[in-house]
Every structure is written in C-alpha cells, then in structure tokens.
Amino acid sequence: MYDYKLLTPGPLTTTSTVKEEMLFDRCTWDQDYKEITQKIRAQLLEFAGAEKEEYTAVLMQGSGSFAVESVMTTALGDQDKALIITNGAYGERIVKMAKYIGLNYQEYRVTYNEYPNEAEIKNILEEDKAITHIVMVHCETTTGIMNPLEMISKLSKQYGKTLIIDAMSSFGGVEMNVPELGIDYLISSANKCIQGVPGFGFVIAKLDKLLTCEGNARSLSLDLFDQWKEMDKDGKWRYTSPTHVVAAFSKAMDELIEEGGISARFNRYQNNNRVLRERFEKIGIHSYITSEKQSPIITTFLFPNEQFDFIDFYSYVKEKGYVLYPGKLTDVDTFRVGNIGEIYEEDIHALCNVVEDYMGVTAK
C-alpha cells in the first residue's frame, strides 16, 4: 500500500533522510528548535537572493493556502485594492479568499491555457487608479502553465504597485531573484520544490512593506505581521508549530544545497518533464499546455480517447508503484503527472513503460 512514488505537485516523494528527521520529538520552546526556525528563515532568504536588511522570511502554520490568505488579509488594508490575475483554480482560490476577507479587488481572468495579456493589464492599471496591489500565481498547477513573472514584475514597477506572487509550486525549483524582480511578498510551502512534508507555508516579505501592515489582518491566527514580530525575536512561533515538519524541512533545505542548489534541481525537474512529455507524445497522450508555456513542475495531459477510464488507469499505474493526479479542468477531460520531489529520469522512464503497457503500445 505504501510502496509507491508520488508523481504529484505536493505532497511529493521525499528522501528517507528527510523522513528520519520526524522520528524525534521536539519542544517548541527549546533553544535548539528555535535555532532550526531561524536557520530556515536565513536559508530561505539566501534561496531568494535577498538580504536580511531588505527582506524577511515568516513561517506560517497550515497548508500553502493558509500562507496565501495570511498575506492577503495582512498586506491589504481597507483603502487598498488588488488586481488578481487568474488562469487557473489557484488564482481563483485567491479571489475566493478576497471575497471572504472582504477585500476590494478586481479579477482579470484569462483561459486556463493562455498567458495574461500585457496590454490588457496595462489598460486595467491605466483605467483603475485605485489598484494598489497585483497578485498572481507563478506556476498554476491546475494546468502546469508557468506564468510570465518577468512581465508582471515589469508592470508592477512601472505602475508602482505592490507585487504579491504565489510561488507555491515553483520556489526552490525555479531560480528567481526576488529583489531584482521587485516581489514584495513571495509565498510558498514546505511540501513543494524544497521537498519537505506538509505542515507549514512561508512568506518572503519586503520589510518596508510589511512594516506598514500592523493592524490590517482580519484574522488573529493568520496575522502575518504579528507572526513576524514574534518569530523575529528568537525564532519562537506564536502558536504551536509543526515541530516534526519544521525539522524535516531544515534537512530538505540542506539536501537542496547538496544537490547543487536551485539551478541543479531545476535541471533535474526540467529533464524529467521533457522525457515525460516526449514519451507520452509517442503513445498518443498529448499535453494540454504548449511547450513554451509549460513549467517543469507538473503537466496536464488530455485523455487519449473517449474510451479512456482514468480511474482504471490510475489504479493500474498505482499497482505498479506510481501515484498520479486527476485533472482540475472543467472544459476538457485531463489528468496530471508531476515530476518534482525525489524523482529522477529513471523513475520517469519506468512510469512511461507502465503507461505503455496499459495502452498496449510497445516502446520503440
């Protein structure tokens, strides 16, 4: 039951050494544990190319969505307005958060397999001077599309907007210099490209922006400002933290460095993705996203024919040792395959062999 590899966008397959870090119980008040928290915060800034004088890293209990909502409720005051760019379910979830919180916002939506249009965004910013923040998901795991971060970065600088980027499924697996891009809040999670396990998210925040947010939050638990103030003293979380997960994440960060850093991990992920797409294409399973828009994180595939039964396919592949992901689209039938985590080219080839057997196709 447990002897399989997760080909998903997270939770994902982790190393045995990361798992082993969770075998020990730790006290949240203990100095050794608080030092782990501070180590993580410092290393996150290094991965982001950020200096502690300009940026800070704040850890937040819960899934990645908790961290996103903590930014939305803290970074935007009653006088602010967000332009939320969406082309997938996770951007749409941010819109839903904005509704729940009661934020002033405008949604700019494009179809799931398209990039946001620069000219259209410019028009919105020209016409609506009330907009103070731009919010976008970098890698939309709904489809696997990698949205144009540099273009959005340029527009936020040009129009003087605060930039919030949900880099849940890209940070740690795709190189990005946060200060150069002018990102004010970057959000990600422990169980994505850094290859930890679920339990907390994190925010890399520009200090001068965060300092203006005191009292904005409409949630006690998700108050990013208060979390930062407490955590910045000595590494103590405000409320009970996921101690086992934190220790595992610290180990996962060390292993990312040992692999050669983000560039080396990106190369592995990209190669995994290339092999996957090429071999699936040969057996008639086509990608939903075109190659130039495709992320190296997860790929959405169209059902190969009308007779294709995903549940049967999923069960067959799982019995052979691999767990895939269902589709998240409504207009076409799809399924998804992730290639992040402790997954290598040989794993992708082994998966493709299994899929070829299922499809009745002999590899050439």
Coordinates of C-alpha atoms in Angstrom, one line a residue:
M1 CA 0.0 0.0 0.0
Y2 CA 2.8 2.4 0.9
D3 CA 5.5 1.3 -1.6
Y4 CA 4.9 3.8 -4.4
K5 CA 6.2 7.1 -5.7
L6 CA 4.1 10.2 -5.8
L7 CA 4.1 11.9 -9.2
T8 CA 2.1 14.8 -7.9
P9 CA 2.7 18.5 -7.3
G10 CA 3.0 18.0 -3.5
P11 CA 2.8 16.3 -1.1
L12 CA 5.6 14.5 -3.0
T13 CA 8.1 11.8 -2.7
T14 CA 10.7 12.7 -0.1
T15 CA 14.1 11.2 0.8
S16 CA 14.4 8.7 3.6
T17 CA 16.7 11.1 5.4
V18 CA 14.0 13.8 5.4
K19 CA 11.5 11.3 6.8
E20 CA 14.0 10.3 9.5
E21 CA 14.1 13.8 10.9
M22 CA 10.5 13.3 12.0
L23 CA 11.4 10.4 14.3
F24 CA 12.3 12.7 17.1
D25 CA 10.0 14.8 19.3
R26 CA 11.0 18.5 19.9
C27 CA 9.8 21.2 22.2
T28 CA 8.6 24.4 20.7
W29 CA 10.3 26.5 23.5
D30 CA 13.6 24.7 23.3
Q31 CA 16.5 26.8 22.1
D32 CA 17.7 24.1 19.7
Y33 CA 14.3 24.1 18.0
K34 CA 14.1 27.9 17.8
E35 CA 17.5 27.8 16.1
I36 CA 16.2 25.5 13.5
T37 CA 13.5 28.0 12.7
Q38 CA 16.0 30.8 12.4
K39 CA 18.2 28.7 10.2
I40 CA 15.3 28.0 7.9
R41 CA 14.4 31.7 7.7
A42 CA 18.0 32.7 6.8
Q43 CA 18.3 30.0 4.2
L44 CA 15.1 31.0 2.5
L45 CA 16.4 34.5 2.1
E46 CA 19.6 33.0 0.5
F47 CA 17.5 31.0 -1.9
A48 CA 15.6 34.2 -2.8
G49 CA 18.8 36.2 -3.4
A50 CA 17.6 38.6 -0.7
E51 CA 19.4 40.4 2.1
K52 CA 18.1 40.4 5.7
E53 CA 18.3 44.2 5.7
E54 CA 15.7 44.4 3.0
Y55 CA 13.6 41.2 3.3
T56 CA 12.4 38.8 6.0
A57 CA 11.1 35.3 6.0
V58 CA 8.0 34.4 8.0
L59 CA 6.8 30.8 8.5
M60 CA 3.0 30.2 8.9
Q61 CA 1.3 27.0 10.2
G62 CA -1.0 25.2 7.8
S63 CA -1.1 24.4 4.1
G64 CA 0.1 26.8 1.4
S65 CA -3.4 28.3 1.2
F66 CA -3.1 29.4 4.9
A67 CA 0.1 31.3 4.0
V68 CA -1.6 32.9 0.9
E69 CA -4.5 34.0 3.0
S70 CA -2.2 35.4 5.7
V71 CA -0.7 37.7 3.1
M72 CA -4.0 38.7 1.6
T73 CA -5.5 39.6 5.0
T74 CA -2.4 41.4 6.2
A75 CA -0.9 43.1 3.2
L76 CA -4.1 44.9 2.1
G77 CA -5.8 47.5 4.2
D78 CA -9.3 48.9 3.8
Q79 CA -8.0 51.6 1.5
D80 CA -6.2 49.2 -0.9
K81 CA -7.4 47.4 -4.0
A82 CA -5.9 44.2 -5.5
L83 CA -5.8 43.3 -9.2
I84 CA -5.9 39.4 -9.1
I85 CA -4.7 37.8 -12.3
T86 CA -6.2 34.3 -12.8
N87 CA -5.8 31.5 -15.3
G88 CA -6.5 28.5 -13.1
A89 CA -8.1 27.2 -9.9
Y90 CA -5.4 28.5 -7.5
G91 CA -5.7 32.1 -8.8
E92 CA -9.5 31.7 -8.5
R93 CA -9.0 30.5 -4.9
I94 CA -7.3 33.8 -4.1
V95 CA -10.3 35.6 -5.5
K96 CA -12.4 33.5 -3.1
M97 CA -10.2 34.5 -0.2
A98 CA -10.6 38.1 -1.1
K99 CA -14.4 37.7 -1.1
Y100 CA -14.3 36.0 2.4
I101 CA -12.0 38.7 3.8
G102 CA -14.0 41.5 2.3
L103 CA -11.1 43.0 0.2
N104 CA -11.5 45.5 -2.6
Y105 CA -10.4 43.7 -5.7
Q106 CA -10.7 43.3 -9.5
E107 CA -10.2 40.0 -11.2
Y108 CA -8.5 39.8 -14.5
R109 CA -9.2 36.3 -15.9
V110 CA -7.9 34.5 -19.0
T111 CA -8.4 31.0 -20.2
Y112 CA -6.5 28.2 -18.5
N113 CA -4.1 27.6 -21.3
E114 CA -3.2 31.2 -22.0
Y115 CA -0.9 33.8 -20.6
P116 CA -2.3 37.1 -19.2
N117 CA -2.1 39.8 -21.8
E118 CA 0.3 42.6 -21.1
A119 CA -1.7 45.3 -23.0
E120 CA -4.9 44.3 -21.3
I121 CA -3.3 44.5 -17.8
K122 CA -1.8 47.9 -18.7
N123 CA -5.3 49.1 -19.7
I124 CA -6.7 48.0 -16.4
L125 CA -4.0 49.8 -14.5
E126 CA -4.4 52.9 -16.5
E127 CA -8.2 53.0 -16.0
D128 CA -8.4 52.0 -12.4
K129 CA -6.0 54.2 -10.4
A130 CA -7.4 52.7 -7.1
I131 CA -5.4 49.5 -7.7
T132 CA -2.5 49.3 -5.2
H133 CA -1.5 45.6 -5.4
I134 CA -1.0 43.0 -8.2
V135 CA -1.5 39.3 -7.3
M136 CA -0.6 36.3 -9.5
V137 CA 0.1 32.6 -9.2
H138 CA 3.5 31.9 -10.8
C139 CA 3.1 28.2 -11.7
E140 CA -0.6 27.3 -11.9
T141 CA -0.7 23.6 -11.0
T142 CA -4.2 23.5 -12.4
T143 CA -2.6 23.0 -15.8
G144 CA 1.2 23.3 -15.3
I145 CA 1.4 26.6 -17.0
M146 CA 4.3 28.9 -16.0
N147 CA 3.0 32.4 -16.0
P148 CA 5.2 35.3 -17.2
L149 CA 6.7 36.6 -13.9
E150 CA 9.1 39.0 -15.6
M151 CA 6.3 40.7 -17.5
I152 CA 4.2 41.2 -14.3
S153 CA 7.3 42.3 -12.4
K154 CA 8.0 45.0 -15.0
L155 CA 4.4 46.3 -14.9
S156 CA 4.3 46.4 -11.1
K157 CA 7.5 48.5 -11.1
Q158 CA 6.2 50.7 -14.0
Y159 CA 3.0 51.5 -12.2
G160 CA 4.3 51.4 -8.7
K161 CA 2.2 48.5 -7.4
T162 CA 2.9 46.1 -4.5
L163 CA 3.6 42.7 -6.0
I164 CA 2.3 39.5 -4.4
I165 CA 3.4 36.3 -6.1
D166 CA 2.1 32.8 -5.2
A167 CA 5.2 30.8 -6.0
M168 CA 3.8 27.7 -4.2
S169 CA 4.8 25.2 -6.9
S170 CA 7.9 27.0 -8.2
F171 CA 10.1 28.4 -5.4
G172 CA 13.1 26.2 -4.8
G173 CA 12.7 24.5 -8.2
V174 CA 12.9 27.5 -10.5
E175 CA 15.5 30.2 -10.0
M176 CA 14.2 33.7 -9.2
N177 CA 15.9 36.7 -7.7
V178 CA 13.2 38.2 -5.5
P179 CA 14.7 41.7 -5.1
E180 CA 15.6 42.1 -8.8
L181 CA 12.0 41.1 -9.7
G182 CA 10.7 43.6 -7.2
I183 CA 8.5 41.0 -5.5
D184 CA 7.1 42.4 -2.2
Y185 CA 5.5 39.1 -1.0
L186 CA 6.5 35.7 -2.3
I187 CA 4.6 32.7 -0.9
S188 CA 5.4 29.0 -1.0
S189 CA 5.1 25.8 1.0
A190 CA 7.2 23.2 2.8
N191 CA 5.9 20.3 0.6
K192 CA 6.8 21.6 -2.8
C193 CA 10.1 22.1 -4.6
I194 CA 12.2 22.2 -1.5
Q195 CA 10.9 18.7 -0.9
G196 CA 9.8 18.8 2.7
V197 CA 6.5 17.5 4.0
P198 CA 3.1 19.3 4.5
G199 CA 2.5 21.4 7.6
F200 CA 3.5 25.0 7.0
G201 CA 4.0 27.7 4.4
F202 CA 6.3 30.6 4.3
V203 CA 6.4 34.2 3.1
I204 CA 9.4 36.1 1.9
A205 CA 8.4 39.7 2.5
K206 CA 9.9 43.1 1.8
L207 CA 10.5 44.7 5.2
D208 CA 9.4 48.2 4.3
K209 CA 6.0 46.8 3.0
L210 CA 5.5 44.5 6.0
L211 CA 6.1 47.3 8.5
T212 CA 3.1 49.2 7.2
C213 CA 0.7 46.3 7.8
E214 CA 0.3 46.4 11.5
G215 CA -3.4 46.1 12.4
N216 CA -4.6 45.2 8.9
A217 CA -5.3 41.5 9.5
R218 CA -8.9 40.3 9.8
S219 CA -7.7 37.1 11.4
L220 CA -5.8 36.5 14.6
S221 CA -4.2 33.2 13.6
L222 CA -3.3 34.4 10.1
D223 CA -1.8 37.8 11.1
L224 CA 1.4 37.8 9.2
F225 CA 2.7 41.0 10.9
D226 CA 2.2 39.6 14.4
Q227 CA 3.7 36.3 13.4
W228 CA 6.8 38.1 12.1
K229 CA 7.2 40.2 15.2
E230 CA 7.1 37.2 17.5
M231 CA 9.2 35.0 15.3
D232 CA 11.8 37.7 14.7
K233 CA 12.7 37.9 18.4
D234 CA 14.3 34.5 18.8
G235 CA 12.5 32.0 16.4
K236 CA 9.5 31.3 18.6
W237 CA 6.3 30.7 16.7
R238 CA 3.2 32.5 18.1
Y239 CA 1.2 29.3 18.4
T240 CA 2.0 25.6 18.4
S241 CA 4.2 24.8 15.3
P242 CA 4.5 21.6 13.4
T243 CA 7.8 20.6 15.0
H244 CA 8.4 17.4 13.1
V245 CA 7.7 19.1 9.8
V246 CA 10.0 22.0 10.6
A247 CA 12.9 19.7 11.3
A248 CA 12.2 17.7 8.1
F249 CA 12.2 20.9 6.1
S250 CA 15.5 22.0 7.6
K251 CA 17.0 18.8 6.4
A252 CA 15.3 19.1 3.0
M253 CA 16.9 22.6 2.6
D254 CA 20.4 21.1 3.3
E255 CA 19.7 18.4 0.7
L256 CA 18.7 21.1 -1.9
I257 CA 22.1 22.7 -1.3
E258 CA 23.9 19.4 -1.6
E259 CA 22.2 18.7 -4.9
G260 CA 23.8 21.8 -6.3
G261 CA 21.2 24.4 -5.4
I262 CA 18.1 25.6 -7.2
S263 CA 19.7 25.6 -10.7
A264 CA 20.7 21.9 -10.4
R265 CA 17.2 21.0 -9.1
F266 CA 15.6 22.9 -12.0
N267 CA 17.7 21.0 -14.5
R268 CA 16.6 17.7 -13.0
Y269 CA 12.9 18.7 -13.0
Q270 CA 13.1 20.1 -16.5
N271 CA 14.7 16.9 -17.8
N272 CA 12.1 14.8 -16.0
N273 CA 9.4 16.9 -17.7
R274 CA 11.0 16.7 -21.1
V275 CA 11.3 12.9 -21.0
L276 CA 7.7 12.5 -19.7
R277 CA 6.2 14.7 -22.4
E278 CA 8.2 13.2 -25.3
R279 CA 7.4 9.6 -24.3
F280 CA 3.7 10.3 -23.7
E281 CA 3.5 12.1 -27.1
K282 CA 4.8 8.9 -28.8
I283 CA 1.9 6.9 -27.5
G284 CA -0.8 9.4 -28.3
I285 CA -1.1 11.2 -24.9
H286 CA -0.9 14.9 -25.6
S287 CA -0.2 17.8 -23.3
Y288 CA -2.8 20.5 -22.7
I289 CA -0.2 23.3 -22.4
T290 CA 2.1 24.1 -25.3
S291 CA 5.8 23.6 -24.7
E292 CA 6.7 27.2 -24.5
K293 CA 4.3 27.8 -21.6
Q294 CA 5.0 24.5 -19.8
S295 CA 6.5 24.5 -16.3
P296 CA 9.0 21.9 -15.2
I297 CA 6.7 21.1 -12.3
I298 CA 3.6 19.3 -13.5
T299 CA 2.0 18.5 -16.8
T300 CA -1.7 18.2 -17.7
F301 CA -2.5 15.6 -20.3
L302 CA -5.6 15.2 -22.4
F303 CA -7.4 11.9 -22.3
P304 CA -6.1 9.9 -25.3
N305 CA -9.6 8.8 -26.4
E306 CA -13.2 8.7 -25.5
Q307 CA -12.9 5.2 -24.0
F308 CA -10.2 6.2 -21.6
D309 CA -11.2 5.4 -18.0
F310 CA -9.0 7.5 -15.6
I311 CA -10.0 5.5 -12.5
D312 CA -9.0 2.2 -14.1
F313 CA -5.8 3.8 -15.5
Y314 CA -5.0 5.3 -12.1
S315 CA -5.5 2.0 -10.3
Y316 CA -3.3 0.1 -12.8
V317 CA -0.5 2.6 -12.5
K318 CA -0.7 2.7 -8.7
E319 CA -0.5 -1.1 -8.5
K320 CA 2.8 -0.7 -10.4
G321 CA 4.2 1.7 -7.9
Y322 CA 3.2 5.2 -9.1
V323 CA 0.5 7.7 -8.0
L324 CA -0.7 10.2 -10.5
Y325 CA -3.1 13.2 -10.1
P326 CA -6.6 13.8 -11.5
G327 CA -7.3 16.7 -13.8
K328 CA -8.7 20.0 -12.4
L329 CA -10.3 21.4 -15.6
T330 CA -14.0 21.6 -16.4
D331 CA -14.0 22.1 -20.2
V332 CA -11.9 19.1 -21.2
D333 CA -11.0 15.7 -19.7
T334 CA -7.5 15.6 -18.3
F335 CA -5.1 14.1 -15.8
R336 CA -1.9 15.4 -14.4
V337 CA 1.6 14.0 -13.8
G338 CA 4.1 15.7 -11.5
N339 CA 7.8 15.3 -11.8
I340 CA 9.1 17.1 -8.7
G341 CA 10.2 15.6 -5.5
E342 CA 12.7 12.7 -5.2
I343 CA 12.1 11.7 -8.8
Y344 CA 14.7 11.1 -11.4
E345 CA 14.9 10.3 -15.1
E346 CA 14.9 6.5 -14.4
D347 CA 11.6 6.9 -12.5
I348 CA 10.0 8.7 -15.4
H349 CA 11.1 6.0 -17.9
A350 CA 9.7 3.3 -15.5
L351 CA 6.4 5.2 -15.3
C352 CA 6.2 5.5 -19.1
N353 CA 6.9 1.8 -19.5
V354 CA 3.9 1.1 -17.2
V355 CA 1.7 3.5 -19.2
E356 CA 2.8 2.0 -22.5
D357 CA 1.8 -1.5 -21.1
Y358 CA -1.5 -0.1 -20.1
M359 CA -2.1 1.5 -23.5
G360 CA -1.0 -1.6 -25.3
V361 CA 1.8 0.2 -27.0
T362 CA 5.3 -1.2 -27.4
A363 CA 8.1 1.2 -26.8
K364 CA 10.2 1.8 -30.0

